CSV table of C-alpha atoms in Angstrom, one decimal:
chain,number,residue,atom,x,y,z
M,206,PHE,CA,-9.7,35.0,-0.8
M,207,PRO,CA,-12.1,32.0,0.3
M,208,LEU,CA,-9.3,29.7,0.6
M,209,LEU,CA,-7.3,31.8,2.8
M,210,GLN,CA,-10.7,32.5,5.1
M,211,GLU,CA,-11.2,28.7,5.2
M,212,ALA,CA,-7.5,28.4,6.5
M,213,ARG,CA,-7.9,31.3,9.4
M,214,LYS,CA,-11.1,29.6,10.6
M,215,PHE,CA,-9.6,26.5,10.6
M,216,HIS,CA,-6.5,27.6,12.9
M,217,ILE,CA,-8.7,29.7,14.9
M,218,PHE,CA,-11.4,27.1,15.6
M,219,GLY,CA,-9.0,24.1,15.5
M,220,ASN,CA,-11.8,22.2,13.8
M,221,GLU,CA,-12.3,20.7,10.2
M,222,ILE,CA,-14.4,22.9,7.9
M,223,SER,CA,-16.6,21.2,5.6
M,224,THR,CA,-16.5,22.7,2.0
M,225,PRO,CA,-16.1,21.2,-1.5
M,226,ARG,CA,-12.2,21.6,-1.2
M,227,THR,CA,-12.0,19.3,1.8
M,228,ARG,CA,-14.5,16.4,1.0
M,229,PRO,CA,-12.8,13.4,-0.3
M,230,ARG,CA,-13.3,13.3,-4.2
M,231,LYS,CA,-14.0,10.1,-6.3
M,232,PHE,CA,-12.0,8.9,-9.0
M,233,SER,CA,-12.9,7.1,-12.1
M,234,ASN,CA,-11.3,3.5,-12.7
M,235,VAL,CA,-10.0,3.6,-8.9
M,236,ALA,CA,-10.2,1.1,-6.7
M,237,GLU,CA,-9.1,0.8,-3.0
M,238,VAL,CA,-7.5,-2.7,-2.4
M,239,ILE,CA,-5.7,-4.5,0.5
M,240,LEU,CA,-2.4,-6.2,-0.3
M,241,VAL,CA,-1.0,-9.4,1.4
M,242,VAL,CA,2.7,-9.8,1.0
M,243,GLY,CA,4.4,-12.6,2.3
M,244,GLY,CA,3.6,-14.6,4.9
M,245,CYS,CA,4.3,-18.2,6.6
M,246,ASP,CA,2.6,-21.4,7.4
M,247,ARG,CA,0.5,-22.3,10.2
M,248,LYS,CA,3.8,-23.4,12.5
M,249,GLY,CA,5.5,-20.3,11.5
M,250,ARG,CA,8.1,-22.3,10.0
M,251,VAL,CA,7.8,-21.8,6.1
M,252,SER,CA,8.1,-18.6,5.0
M,253,LEU,CA,5.8,-17.9,1.7
M,254,PRO,CA,6.6,-15.7,-1.0
M,255,TYR,CA,2.8,-15.0,-2.1
M,256,THR,CA,1.4,-11.6,-2.9
M,257,GLU,CA,-2.6,-11.3,-3.0
M,258,ARG,CA,-5.1,-8.4,-3.5
M,259,TYR,CA,-8.3,-8.2,-2.0
M,260,ASN,CA,-10.8,-5.8,-3.5
M,261,PRO,CA,-13.5,-5.0,-0.4
M,262,THR,CA,-16.1,-3.6,-3.0
M,263,THR,CA,-16.3,-7.0,-4.8
M,264,GLY,CA,-14.9,-9.4,-2.0
M,265,GLY,CA,-12.9,-11.1,-4.4
M,266,TRP,CA,-9.2,-12.1,-3.9
M,267,VAL,CA,-6.6,-12.3,-7.0
M,268,GLN,CA,-3.4,-13.9,-6.9
M,269,LEU,CA,-0.3,-11.6,-7.8
M,270,ALA,CA,3.1,-12.5,-9.1
M,271,LYS,CA,5.3,-14.3,-6.2
M,272,ILE,CA,8.1,-12.5,-4.8
M,273,PRO,CA,11.1,-14.7,-6.7
M,274,ASP,CA,13.7,-16.3,-4.3
M,275,TYR,CA,12.3,-14.7,-1.2
M,276,THR,CA,12.1,-16.7,1.7
M,277,LYS,CA,12.7,-13.9,4.3
M,278,TYR,CA,10.2,-12.6,6.8
M,279,GLU,CA,9.9,-9.7,9.3
M,280,PHE,CA,10.5,-7.4,6.2
M,281,ALA,CA,9.6,-3.8,5.4
M,282,VAL,CA,6.8,-3.1,3.0
M,283,CYS,CA,5.6,0.3,1.7
M,284,THR,CA,3.9,2.0,-1.4
M,285,LEU,CA,4.8,4.7,-3.7
M,286,LYS,CA,1.9,5.6,-6.2
M,287,ASN,CA,0.8,1.9,-7.6
M,288,ASN,CA,4.0,0.2,-6.9
M,289,ILE,CA,5.1,-2.0,-3.6
M,290,PHE,CA,8.7,-1.7,-2.2
M,291,LEU,CA,9.7,-4.7,0.0
M,292,SER,CA,13.0,-4.3,1.9
M,293,GLY,CA,15.1,-6.2,4.7
M,294,GLY,CA,13.9,-9.3,6.3
M,295,HIS,CA,14.8,-11.2,9.4
M,296,LEU,CA,18.4,-12.3,8.0
M,297,TYR,CA,19.0,-8.5,7.3
M,298,SER,CA,19.0,-8.7,3.9
M,299,LYS,CA,20.1,-5.9,2.0
M,300,ASP,CA,17.9,-6.5,-1.1
M,301,VAL,CA,15.1,-4.3,-2.4
M,302,TRP,CA,12.2,-5.4,-4.4
M,303,MET,CA,9.7,-3.4,-6.3
M,304,TYR,CA,6.4,-4.7,-7.3
M,305,ASN,CA,5.3,-3.1,-10.4
M,306,SER,CA,1.2,-3.3,-10.5
M,307,LEU,CA,1.3,-2.6,-14.3
M,308,LEU,CA,3.5,-5.4,-15.4
M,309,ASN,CA,2.3,-7.7,-12.0
M,310,VAL,CA,6.3,-8.4,-11.7
M,311,TRP,CA,8.7,-8.1,-9.0
M,312,LEU,CA,12.0,-6.3,-9.7
M,313,ARG,CA,15.1,-6.1,-7.7
């Protein structure tokens, strides 16, 4: 019952325990990236539909599919697995867009 003992130690002492189960694991063929979705020009007047990916390991930027017919700003963005979901916007849009990372396409 080592897992139960680890859980007890965590709850009693309140600090993290370092074991093979609690250490971050490395995945093969997986890269953590930073995505930039949307934006505006320097004056803040023109909304930009660009999506770009930055890989901190390589230091490279890649332009992804543009958000089609989307000129809103101040929208909400979240991820689920490898897809990006975009909703709302300054004009209270009810549109929800999903970026499919495998196909490099935005879907409504």
